[in-house]
Short mmCIF file of C-alpha atoms in Angstrom, two decimals:
data_model
loop_
_atom_site.label_atom_id
_atom_site.label_comp_id
_atom_site.label_asym_id
_atom_site.label_seq_id
_atom_site.Cartn_x
_atom_site.Cartn_y
_atom_site.Cartn_z
CA MET E 697 -70.24 -53.25 68.93
CA ALA E 698 -66.34 -52.59 68.77
CA ARG E 699 -63.99 -55.23 68.78
CA VAL E 700 -61.60 -55.45 71.69
CA PRO E 701 -58.41 -56.58 70.47
CA LEU E 702 -57.52 -60.47 71.66
CA ILE E 703 -60.58 -60.79 73.34
CA GLY E 704 -62.29 -62.11 70.14
CA ARG E 705 -60.04 -64.02 69.24
CA LEU E 706 -59.77 -66.88 71.59
CA SER E 707 -62.36 -69.48 72.42
CA PRO E 708 -62.87 -69.82 76.16
CA ARG E 709 -60.92 -73.16 76.17
CA GLU E 710 -57.79 -71.40 74.61
CA TYR E 711 -58.36 -68.58 77.30
CA ILE E 712 -58.37 -71.52 80.01
CA ALA E 713 -54.93 -72.84 78.26
CA LEU E 714 -53.37 -69.68 77.93
CA VAL E 715 -54.03 -68.88 81.78
CA PHE E 716 -52.69 -72.26 82.71
CA GLY E 717 -49.91 -71.94 80.48
CA LEU E 718 -48.77 -68.87 82.34
CA ILE E 719 -49.19 -70.48 85.41
CA PHE E 720 -46.90 -73.18 84.47
CA ILE E 721 -44.07 -71.05 82.93
CA ALA E 722 -44.16 -69.21 86.22
CA PHE E 723 -43.93 -72.18 88.47
CA GLU E 724 -40.97 -73.61 86.11
CA GLY E 725 -39.48 -70.41 86.31
CA LEU E 726 -39.39 -70.67 90.26
CA ILE E 727 -38.06 -74.07 90.06
CA ARG E 728 -35.69 -72.73 88.07
CA LEU E 729 -34.06 -70.19 90.50
CA VAL E 730 -34.43 -72.68 93.60
CA ILE E 731 -32.34 -74.78 91.79
CA LEU E 732 -29.76 -72.71 90.11
CA LEU E 733 -29.27 -70.14 93.28
CA LEU E 734 -30.39 -72.23 96.41
CA LEU E 735 -29.51 -75.66 96.36
CA PRO E 736 -25.82 -77.08 96.52
CA ARG E 737 -24.55 -79.01 93.99
CA ILE E 738 -24.01 -82.24 95.87
CA LEU E 739 -27.99 -81.97 96.49
CA ILE E 740 -28.65 -81.57 92.91
CA ASN E 741 -26.52 -84.86 92.31
CA TRP E 742 -28.34 -86.83 95.04
CA PHE E 743 -31.65 -86.06 93.33
CA TYR E 744 -29.87 -87.15 89.87
CA GLU E 745 -29.02 -90.21 91.52
CA ARG E 746 -32.44 -91.36 93.31
CA SER E 747 -34.19 -90.27 89.81
CA ARG E 748 -31.66 -93.06 88.26
CA SER E 749 -32.46 -95.94 91.06
CA LEU E 750 -36.08 -95.24 90.41
CA PHE E 751 -36.07 -95.45 86.79
CA HIS E 752 -34.17 -98.98 87.02
CA PHE E 753 -36.73 -99.85 89.74
CA LEU E 754 -39.33 -99.65 87.64
CA GLY E 755 -37.56 -101.30 84.67
CA GLY E 756 -36.03 -98.90 82.81
CA ARG E 757 -32.66 -99.44 80.93
CA GLY E 758 -29.85 -96.98 81.14
CA LEU E 759 -27.01 -96.92 78.81
CA LYS E 760 -24.50 -98.45 80.87
CA LYS E 761 -26.50 -101.00 82.23
CA GLN E 762 -25.00 -104.56 81.14
CA ILE E 763 -27.18 -106.06 78.21
CA PRO E 764 -27.79 -110.02 78.70
CA ARG E 765 -26.32 -112.16 76.06
CA ASP E 766 -28.78 -113.28 73.68
CA PRO E 767 -28.17 -116.86 73.37
CA LYS E 768 -29.57 -117.01 69.96
CA ALA E 769 -27.31 -114.58 68.69
CA THR E 770 -23.74 -114.93 67.73
CA PRO E 771 -20.64 -113.69 69.45
CA ARG E 772 -20.33 -110.92 67.07
CA VAL E 773 -23.78 -109.41 67.32
CA ASN E 774 -23.49 -109.49 71.01
CA ALA E 775 -20.41 -107.74 71.03
CA LEU E 776 -21.62 -105.42 68.88
CA ARG E 777 -24.46 -104.58 70.80
CA GLN E 778 -22.06 -103.80 73.79
CA ALA E 779 -20.08 -101.37 71.31
CA LYS E 780 -22.41 -99.59 70.09
CA ARG E 781 -23.56 -99.16 73.99
CA SER E 782 -20.62 -98.13 75.07
CA MET E 783 -20.54 -95.60 72.29
CA ALA E 784 -23.97 -94.29 73.08
CA ASP E 785 -22.64 -93.23 75.98
CA GLN E 786 -19.67 -91.96 74.94
CA ILE E 787 -21.84 -89.76 72.55
CA LEU E 788 -23.94 -88.70 75.62
CA HIS E 789 -20.91 -87.12 77.70
CA ALA E 790 -19.26 -85.65 74.62
CA ARG E 791 -19.00 -81.65 75.40
CA ASP E 792 -18.74 -80.22 71.75
CA PHE E 793 -18.84 -80.90 68.16
CA GLY E 794 -14.94 -81.43 68.23
CA GLU E 795 -15.34 -84.38 70.71
CA LEU E 796 -17.95 -86.06 68.91
CA CYS E 797 -15.95 -86.00 65.64
CA ALA E 798 -12.97 -87.54 67.94
CA LEU E 799 -14.82 -90.44 68.94
CA HIS E 800 -15.54 -91.68 65.26
CA GLY E 801 -11.63 -90.89 64.33
CA TYR E 802 -12.14 -87.39 62.54
CA THR E 803 -10.51 -84.32 63.22
CA PRO E 804 -12.49 -80.71 62.26
CA GLU E 805 -11.58 -77.60 61.93
CA GLU E 806 -13.03 -74.43 63.61
CA HIS E 807 -13.86 -71.27 61.48
CA VAL E 808 -15.79 -67.50 62.45
CA VAL E 809 -18.13 -66.21 59.76
CA LEU E 810 -18.89 -62.08 60.23
CA THR E 811 -21.75 -61.67 59.02
CA LYS E 812 -23.10 -57.89 57.60
CA ASP E 813 -24.84 -57.29 60.56
CA GLY E 814 -22.37 -57.79 63.25
CA TYR E 815 -23.02 -61.60 64.34
CA LEU E 816 -20.22 -63.93 64.55
CA LEU E 817 -21.54 -67.62 63.32
CA GLY E 818 -19.25 -70.62 63.95
CA LEU E 819 -18.57 -72.81 61.34
CA HIS E 820 -17.46 -76.58 61.36
CA ARG E 821 -15.48 -78.20 58.54
CA ILE E 822 -14.37 -82.29 58.09
CA SER E 823 -12.16 -82.16 55.33
CA SER E 824 -9.94 -85.41 56.24
CA THR E 825 -10.99 -88.76 56.24
CA LYS E 826 -10.83 -91.00 59.17
CA GLY E 827 -7.65 -91.02 60.97
CA GLN E 828 -6.07 -88.43 58.98
CA GLN E 829 -5.89 -84.51 59.63
CA ASN E 830 -5.24 -81.88 57.27
CA PRO E 831 -1.87 -80.86 57.21
CA ARG E 832 -2.62 -77.28 56.31
CA PRO E 833 -6.07 -76.11 57.78
CA GLY E 834 -8.19 -73.07 56.52
CA ILE E 835 -7.24 -73.48 52.72
CA SER E 836 -8.68 -75.23 49.66
CA THR E 837 -8.05 -79.26 49.30
CA GLY E 838 -9.38 -79.01 45.87
CA LYS E 839 -12.52 -81.41 46.65
CA PRO E 840 -15.85 -80.87 45.92
CA VAL E 841 -17.44 -78.99 48.70
CA VAL E 842 -21.01 -79.53 50.81
CA TYR E 843 -22.69 -77.17 53.33
CA LEU E 844 -24.55 -78.68 55.90
CA HIS E 845 -26.98 -76.69 57.96
CA HIS E 846 -29.52 -77.93 61.29
CA GLY E 847 -32.94 -76.88 62.05
CA LEU E 848 -34.86 -75.28 64.92
CA LEU E 849 -33.35 -74.97 68.13
CA MET E 850 -30.29 -77.41 66.79
CA ASN E 851 -26.51 -76.79 65.91
CA SER E 852 -24.18 -78.74 64.17
CA GLU E 853 -23.90 -81.29 66.38
CA VAL E 854 -27.02 -82.91 65.53
CA TRP E 855 -25.02 -84.33 62.44
CA VAL E 856 -22.50 -86.27 64.00
CA CYS E 857 -23.79 -87.34 67.11
CA LEU E 858 -24.97 -91.04 65.69
CA THR E 859 -23.43 -94.11 67.27
CA ASP E 860 -22.75 -95.38 63.66
CA ALA E 861 -20.28 -93.48 61.77
CA GLU E 862 -21.91 -95.28 58.68
CA ARG E 863 -25.29 -93.48 59.63
CA ALA E 864 -23.85 -89.77 59.75
CA LEU E 865 -23.92 -88.18 56.79
CA PRO E 866 -21.01 -85.76 57.37
CA PHE E 867 -18.35 -88.56 57.92
CA VAL E 868 -19.97 -90.90 54.71
CA LEU E 869 -19.36 -87.59 52.29
CA VAL E 870 -15.68 -86.69 53.40
CA GLU E 871 -14.84 -90.61 52.78
CA GLN E 872 -16.66 -90.25 49.54
CA GLY E 873 -14.12 -87.74 48.61
CA PHE E 874 -16.14 -84.04 49.72
CA ASP E 875 -15.13 -81.27 51.68
CA VAL E 876 -17.87 -81.04 54.58
CA TRP E 877 -18.64 -77.82 55.94
CA LEU E 878 -21.67 -77.44 58.76
CA GLY E 879 -23.21 -74.29 59.73
CA ASN E 880 -24.57 -72.82 62.63
CA ASN E 881 -27.25 -70.17 63.01
CA ARG E 882 -26.92 -66.72 65.13
CA GLY E 883 -27.63 -67.48 68.86
CA ASN E 884 -26.95 -70.93 69.32
CA LYS E 885 -24.02 -72.82 71.58
CA TYR E 886 -21.30 -71.82 68.26
CA SER E 887 -22.86 -68.43 67.37
CA LYS E 888 -23.83 -66.65 70.61
CA LYS E 889 -21.65 -63.58 70.02
CA SER E 890 -22.45 -60.33 68.10
CA ILE E 891 -19.76 -56.93 67.70
CA HIS E 892 -22.80 -55.08 68.51
CA HIS E 893 -24.65 -56.62 71.28
CA GLY E 894 -24.05 -58.83 74.31
CA PRO E 895 -26.09 -62.11 74.43
CA ASN E 896 -27.77 -61.01 77.69
CA SER E 897 -29.73 -58.03 75.72
CA THR E 898 -33.05 -57.92 74.31
CA LYS E 899 -31.32 -56.59 71.23
CA PHE E 900 -29.29 -59.84 70.24
CA TRP E 901 -31.84 -62.03 70.06
CA ASP E 902 -33.99 -59.25 67.67
CA PHE E 903 -33.98 -61.65 64.51
CA SER E 904 -35.99 -64.45 62.81
CA ILE E 905 -35.73 -66.65 59.40
CA ASP E 906 -35.51 -63.26 57.51
CA ASP E 907 -32.01 -62.51 59.29
CA PHE E 908 -30.72 -66.29 58.70
CA ALA E 909 -31.86 -65.54 54.75
CA TRP E 910 -30.35 -62.00 54.32
CA HIS E 911 -27.18 -62.89 56.31
CA ASP E 912 -26.56 -65.88 58.15
CA ILE E 913 -26.74 -68.59 55.16
CA PRO E 914 -25.09 -66.07 52.02
CA ASP E 915 -22.70 -64.77 54.34
CA SER E 916 -21.64 -68.38 55.49
CA ILE E 917 -21.43 -69.78 51.88
CA LYS E 918 -19.29 -66.97 50.51
CA TYR E 919 -17.02 -67.39 53.35
CA ILE E 920 -16.89 -71.02 52.54
CA LEU E 921 -16.41 -70.30 48.69
CA GLU E 922 -13.52 -67.86 49.85
CA ILE E 923 -11.49 -70.45 51.48
CA THR E 924 -12.30 -73.48 49.17
CA LYS E 925 -11.70 -71.54 45.83
CA ALA E 926 -14.58 -73.69 44.61
CA PRO E 927 -16.88 -71.99 42.30
CA LYS E 928 -20.20 -73.49 43.39
CA LEU E 929 -21.17 -75.76 46.62
CA SER E 930 -23.83 -78.14 47.53
CA TYR E 931 -26.24 -77.18 50.32
CA VAL E 932 -27.94 -79.84 52.55
CA GLY E 933 -30.35 -78.82 54.98
CA PHE E 934 -32.45 -80.43 57.81
CA SER E 935 -35.94 -78.91 58.71
CA GLN E 936 -35.36 -75.15 59.13
CA GLY E 937 -32.17 -75.30 57.73
CA THR E 938 -34.47 -76.12 54.15
CA ALA E 939 -36.48 -73.15 55.32
CA GLN E 940 -33.57 -70.69 55.56
CA ALA E 941 -32.20 -71.89 52.16
CA PHE E 942 -35.62 -71.47 50.45
CA ALA E 943 -35.52 -67.98 51.68
CA ALA E 944 -32.09 -67.19 50.91
CA LEU E 945 -32.29 -68.51 47.30
CA SER E 946 -35.45 -66.42 46.55
CA ILE E 947 -34.22 -63.23 47.49
CA HIS E 948 -30.67 -63.65 46.67
CA PRO E 949 -30.83 -64.09 42.53
CA GLN E 950 -26.86 -64.42 42.55
CA LEU E 951 -26.74 -67.09 45.42
CA ASN E 952 -28.25 -69.56 43.13
CA GLU E 953 -25.36 -69.22 40.69
CA LYS E 954 -23.01 -70.26 43.66
CA ILE E 955 -25.16 -73.82 44.99
CA ASN E 956 -24.90 -76.69 42.52
CA VAL E 957 -28.08 -78.47 43.99
CA PHE E 958 -30.04 -77.84 47.37
CA ILE E 959 -30.95 -80.90 48.92
CA ALA E 960 -34.13 -80.56 51.52
CA LEU E 961 -34.32 -83.29 54.37
CA ALA E 962 -37.55 -83.01 55.92
CA PRO E 963 -38.08 -79.87 54.08
CA ALA E 964 -39.88 -76.80 56.12
CA LEU E 965 -42.05 -74.46 53.94
CA SER E 966 -45.36 -73.49 55.07
CA PRO E 967 -46.68 -76.64 57.73
CA ALA E 968 -50.32 -76.42 58.43
CA GLY E 969 -49.62 -76.44 61.85
CA LEU E 970 -49.38 -78.66 65.10
CA SER E 971 -50.78 -81.95 66.28
CA ALA E 972 -51.31 -80.37 69.91
CA SER E 973 -54.32 -78.61 68.80
CA ILE E 974 -54.97 -76.28 71.61
CA VAL E 975 -51.33 -74.80 71.27
CA ASP E 976 -52.02 -74.73 67.40
CA GLY E 977 -55.40 -72.64 67.93
CA LEU E 978 -53.94 -70.39 70.66
CA MET E 979 -50.61 -69.40 68.81
CA LYS E 980 -52.19 -68.98 65.45
CA SER E 981 -55.00 -66.92 67.14
CA SER E 982 -52.17 -64.63 68.20
CA PRO E 983 -48.79 -65.61 67.51
CA THR E 984 -47.36 -62.98 69.64
CA LEU E 985 -48.47 -64.63 72.56
CA MET E 986 -45.28 -66.72 72.57
CA PHE E 987 -43.33 -63.65 73.73
CA LEU E 988 -45.65 -63.26 76.71
CA PHE E 989 -44.85 -67.13 77.67
CA PHE E 990 -40.96 -66.71 76.93
CA GLY E 991 -39.87 -63.40 76.46
CA ARG E 992 -38.21 -61.08 73.71
CA LYS E 993 -34.63 -63.13 74.01
CA SER E 994 -34.03 -67.09 73.64
CA ILE E 995 -36.55 -69.62 74.04
CA LEU E 996 -36.75 -72.38 76.38
CA SER E 997 -33.50 -71.43 77.85
CA SER E 998 -34.15 -73.82 80.87
CA ALA E 999 -33.84 -76.81 78.57
CA THR E 1000 -30.21 -77.35 79.55
CA MET E 1001 -30.66 -77.02 83.11
CA TRP E 1002 -33.43 -79.93 82.95
CA GLN E 1003 -30.91 -82.17 81.04
CA SER E 1004 -28.05 -81.16 83.45
CA ILE E 1005 -30.20 -82.91 86.35
CA LEU E 1006 -32.44 -85.46 84.82
CA TYR E 1007 -31.13 -88.83 84.24
CA PRO E 1008 -30.86 -89.17 80.66
CA PRO E 1009 -33.42 -92.01 80.07
CA ILE E 1010 -35.54 -89.83 81.75
CA PHE E 1011 -34.92 -86.67 79.81
CA ALA E 1012 -35.43 -88.71 76.70
CA LYS E 1013 -38.69 -89.85 77.85
CA VAL E 1014 -39.87 -86.58 78.42
CA ILE E 1015 -38.84 -85.42 74.70
CA ASP E 1016 -40.21 -88.16 73.12
CA ALA E 1017 -43.61 -87.55 75.02
CA SER E 1018 -43.31 -83.89 73.92
CA LEU E 1019 -42.51 -84.66 70.17
CA VAL E 1020 -45.83 -87.10 70.37
CA TRP E 1021 -47.65 -84.07 72.12
CA MET E 1022 -46.60 -81.38 69.65
CA PHE E 1023 -45.93 -83.35 66.38
CA ASN E 1024 -47.50 -86.59 66.39
CA TRP E 1025 -44.18 -88.20 66.00
CA HIS E 1026 -43.45 -91.84 67.59
CA SER E 1027 -39.66 -92.09 66.46
CA HIS E 1028 -39.93 -95.93 66.04
CA ASN E 1029 -37.34 -95.75 63.55
CA ILE E 1030 -34.83 -94.39 66.21
CA ASN E 1031 -33.22 -96.91 68.70
CA PRO E 1032 -33.57 -96.38 72.46
CA SER E 1033 -29.83 -95.97 72.80
CA GLN E 1034 -29.39 -93.34 70.00
CA LYS E 1035 -32.24 -91.58 71.46
CA ILE E 1036 -30.49 -91.15 74.64
CA ALA E 1037 -27.46 -90.29 73.20
CA ALA E 1038 -28.74 -87.62 70.78
CA TYR E 1039 -30.96 -85.80 72.75
CA ALA E 1040 -28.26 -84.45 74.89
CA HIS E 1041 -27.55 -82.48 71.49
CA LEU E 1042 -30.51 -81.85 70.19
CA TYR E 1043 -31.66 -78.43 71.87
CA SER E 1044 -29.62 -75.09 71.33
CA PHE E 1045 -30.22 -71.99 71.86
CA ALA E 1046 -32.87 -69.59 69.44
CA SER E 1047 -34.78 -66.49 69.19
CA THR E 1048 -38.64 -66.82 70.37
CA LYS E 1049 -39.00 -64.28 67.65
CA SER E 1050 -37.87 -67.08 65.04
CA VAL E 1051 -40.65 -69.60 66.63
CA VAL E 1052 -43.19 -66.53 66.51
CA HIS E 1053 -42.18 -66.35 63.04
CA TRP E 1054 -43.12 -70.01 62.22
CA PHE E 1055 -46.31 -69.34 63.64
CA GLN E 1056 -47.21 -66.38 61.66
CA ILE E 1057 -46.37 -68.78 58.77
CA MET E 1058 -48.66 -71.55 59.99
CA ARG E 1059 -51.76 -68.95 60.24
CA ASN E 1060 -51.17 -67.38 56.90
CA GLY E 1061 -50.88 -70.81 55.06
CA ALA E 1062 -48.11 -68.78 53.03
CA PHE E 1063 -43.82 -68.55 53.53
CA LEU E 1064 -44.38 -65.10 54.41
CA MET E 1065 -41.50 -63.07 55.75
CA TYR E 1066 -41.68 -61.55 59.40
CA ASP E 1067 -44.74 -59.72 60.03
CA ASP E 1068 -44.13 -56.49 62.06
CA GLU E 1069 -47.50 -55.56 62.84
CA VAL E 1070 -48.89 -56.54 65.97
CA MET E 1071 -52.52 -56.62 65.04
CA SER E 1072 -53.80 -57.34 61.60
CA PRO E 1073 -56.32 -55.02 60.41
CA VAL E 1074 -59.62 -55.16 62.42
CA VAL E 1075 -61.91 -54.69 59.34
CA ARG E 1076 -61.74 -57.02 57.04
CA THR E 1077 -62.87 -56.50 53.53
CA ALA E 1078 -63.39 -58.79 50.46
CA VAL E 1079 -59.98 -57.18 49.00
CA SER E 1080 -57.35 -57.30 51.78
CA SER E 1081 -55.84 -53.80 52.57
CA TYR E 1082 -52.70 -55.53 53.88
CA ARG E 1083 -50.59 -58.84 53.06
CA PRO E 1084 -47.05 -59.34 54.58
CA ALA E 1085 -44.28 -59.75 52.06
CA ARG E 1086 -43.69 -63.29 50.89
CA PHE E 1087 -40.64 -65.29 50.03
CA PRO E 1088 -40.61 -65.46 46.11
CA THR E 1089 -39.73 -68.98 46.12
CA LYS E 1090 -41.04 -69.90 43.13
CA ASN E 1091 -37.93 -67.77 41.54
CA ILE E 1092 -35.07 -70.19 42.74
CA ALA E 1093 -33.36 -71.54 39.69
CA THR E 1094 -31.22 -73.96 41.65
CA PRO E 1095 -31.84 -77.57 41.25
CA ILE E 1096 -33.92 -78.70 44.55
CA VAL E 1097 -34.26 -82.21 45.70
CA LEU E 1098 -36.84 -82.85 48.39
CA LEU E 1099 -36.20 -85.73 50.51
CA TYR E 1100 -39.57 -86.10 53.01
CA GLY E 1101 -41.09 -88.64 55.23
CA ASP E 1102 -44.85 -89.69 54.71
CA ARG E 1103 -45.41 -89.52 58.34
CA ASP E 1104 -44.09 -86.10 58.96
CA SER E 1105 -46.69 -84.06 60.32
CA LEU E 1106 -45.15 -80.89 58.93
CA VAL E 1107 -44.70 -81.79 55.65
CA ASP E 1108 -48.38 -81.48 52.89
CA ILE E 1109 -46.01 -82.16 50.12
CA ASP E 1110 -48.68 -81.13 47.54
CA VAL E 1111 -49.36 -77.77 49.15
CA MET E 1112 -44.96 -77.66 49.15
CA MET E 1113 -44.76 -78.59 45.64
CA SER E 1114 -47.22 -75.54 44.47
CA GLN E 1115 -44.84 -73.05 46.08
CA LEU E 1116 -41.45 -74.02 44.61
CA PRO E 1117 -40.42 -73.97 40.91
CA GLN E 1118 -41.33 -77.15 38.44
CA HIS E 1119 -37.72 -78.36 38.41
CA THR E 1120 -38.20 -79.35 42.01
CA GLU E 1121 -37.69 -83.05 42.43
CA ALA E 1122 -39.47 -84.95 45.34
CA ARG E 1123 -38.40 -88.18 47.33
CA ARG E 1124 -41.29 -89.93 49.26
CA LEU E 1125 -39.22 -91.88 52.38
CA HIS E 1126 -41.83 -94.62 53.62
CA THR E 1127 -42.48 -94.71 57.23
CA TYR E 1128 -40.14 -91.60 58.28
CA GLU E 1129 -41.33 -88.64 60.13
CA HIS E 1130 -38.90 -85.78 61.07
CA ILE E 1131 -35.79 -86.32 63.17
CA ASP E 1132 -35.36 -90.05 62.00
CA ILE E 1133 -34.24 -88.45 58.62
CA LEU E 1134 -31.41 -87.60 60.79
CA TRP E 1135 -30.95 -90.35 63.27
CA GLY E 1136 -33.45 -93.10 62.16
CA LYS E 1137 -31.72 -97.10 62.31
CA ASP E 1138 -31.41 -97.52 58.59
CA VAL E 1139 -30.66 -93.84 57.04
CA ASP E 1140 -27.67 -95.06 55.57
CA ARG E 1141 -29.90 -97.25 53.50
CA ASP E 1142 -33.06 -95.20 53.18
CA VAL E 1143 -31.70 -91.79 53.19
CA ILE E 1144 -27.72 -91.03 52.63
CA PRO E 1145 -27.69 -92.99 49.20
CA GLU E 1146 -30.69 -90.62 47.85
CA VAL E 1147 -28.39 -87.66 49.30
CA LEU E 1148 -25.20 -89.43 47.33
CA ASP E 1149 -27.21 -90.01 44.14
CA ALA E 1150 -28.11 -86.35 43.47
CA LEU E 1151 -24.91 -85.18 44.57
CA LYS E 1152 -23.24 -87.11 42.06
CA ARG E 1153 -25.86 -86.34 39.71
CA TYR E 1154 -25.53 -82.00 40.20
CA CYS E 1155 -21.44 -82.22 41.46
CA GLU E 1156 -19.21 -81.03 38.79
CA ASP E 1157 -16.15 -82.54 39.85
CA LYS E 1158 -17.48 -86.25 39.77
CA GLU E 1159 -13.93 -87.66 38.77
CA LYS E 1160 -12.66 -86.39 42.39
CA LEU E 1161 -15.19 -88.37 44.47
CA THR E 1162 -13.88 -91.58 45.55
CA GLY E 1163 -17.32 -93.86 44.52
CA ILE E 1164 -20.83 -93.62 45.60
CA VAL E 1165 -21.74 -96.54 48.17
CA ASN E 1166 -24.95 -97.83 48.82
CA GLY E 1167 -24.88 -97.93 52.69
CA VAL E 1168 -23.31 -100.33 55.23
CA LYS E 1169 -22.47 -103.36 54.53
CA ARG E 1170 -23.85 -105.77 57.41
CA THR E 1171 -25.03 -109.10 57.49
CA GLU E 1172 -29.17 -109.30 57.84
CA ASP E 1173 -28.81 -111.30 61.20
CA GLU E 1174 -26.66 -109.09 62.70
CA THR E 1175 -28.64 -106.10 61.52
CA ASP E 1176 -31.79 -107.54 62.62
CA GLY E 1177 -30.15 -108.50 66.49
CA LEU E 1178 -29.06 -104.58 66.78
CA SER E 1179 -32.56 -103.46 65.69
CA ASP E 1180 -34.19 -105.62 68.15
CA SER E 1181 -32.23 -104.94 70.84
CA LEU E 1182 -31.47 -101.05 70.57
#
C-alpha cells in the first residue's frame, strides 16, 4: 500500500493533539485581535486591576505588597528584604537594557553590527565599573574582552535583570577588570532590522541556527575585536547561545584563533526532547508542523501582548507552569521575586524556522544543519540515501568549559561529550536545572566563581584583572533569611 505523507507518521493521539492545538492557536489569535483592535485601553486596564485584586484575594503576593517583618530576624535582614522587593519592582518595569544597568549603577554603550547578509545586530558594552562612565566610548580600553550571548527567545537583558548586582555575571566581570560585550540575535528586540527586508516580510524571518553560525556570531566577534584592538576574547554563552558558538567554531576554523576560551552555561547541542511527550512526539514526527501552528515569521509573537495585560505574578505562574510541562523545570533555585522581575525580560522575538531547526536536531539525535528537505525519503534502506549535513563539532580547537545542571532535562552530558573534542571540560552544578544557572539565588557562589576560574586560567592578560572573588560576602543569617522570605 502506498504511503501517504504525514498520515502514516502520526498516532491517533497525536492527531487529536494537532487538531486541538490548531483550535487553540486560532482561538488565541481571535482573542488577540479583539483585545488589540476592539477593546479600549481603559477596559484593558480594568481587567488588569481585577486580575490583581483576584490574585491577592486568593492569597498571592505581589512585589509591591508590604512584607511583614520577621520578629526573629535582625533589622538589617528585614531592611534587605524590603530593598530587594523594591529593586525587583524596578527591574520589572525597566524598559530596556540601559535602564536595567542604570538600576545597578552601570552605564552601557550601544553598538550596531552589519552582518554580511544585511542584518543589523545590536551589541551592548559595559566597560566601566559601578558609578563610572567611559569618557571615550567606542574605543579600546586595553582590558581583557568577554563576549556574552543569550539563549533562544531571549535578548541581552536576561544577563542584567537580576535583583542583586553580585549575581549578575556582566557586572561581576566588569568589576573584575573585563571589557564586557553582550550580543543579540537577528530578529530580537535589539536586532529587528535588515537592509534588505522589513520585519513584516516572511523573508526577514527566514533564518535558523545556520545563519547565527555563519554570520551573527563571527561578524559580532569581528566587530568587537576591531573596536577593542584585542587579539582574542573569551566567549560565554547560555543555552542556544552555546549551540551557536559550537556551530560557528566548527565551521569557521579561523574563529578558533580569536577565542581563548568558550564557557558554555546550560549547554545545548542535541537534546533528547521535551518532557511534554505529546508535543515531543508530534514535533519530532514532523518538525515543519511548527509552520502550520505559528506561520513563517516570528514565533509566539503574542507573548508580549499577554505580558502587558496580565498581572505580573499571574504571568510568572503561567511561565512556571509552562516550564514544568514542557521541560520538567521547577525553578526552585530562583526566588519568587526574581521570577516576577526577570520573566518580564525573558521573551524576545525569534523565527519559527529556528525552533523548527531544534526539532529537526531532536528528531535526528545529532547537531545538524537545517534540513531544507520537507519530507525524508519514503523508502528506507539499510544504507541511508540521504543525511542532512552535520556541524563538525569535534574539530573545535578552542578550549571548552561546560557548566551544566544535573537536573537539566535538555542535557545528556555523556552524549554531549561524545560529540565534542577531547579537551572539553565539564563541571556539574548540583540541583541546577537550566534557567536557574542565570538567575538562581546562589549563582554568585555556584556558577560565577566557576566562570571566573575558567577565564582566569585562559585569559592572556591576567595581570590586568583586579582579582577573582568567590561570591558575595553575606552573613549566614542574612542569606538564610532572604532565601526563606523570597
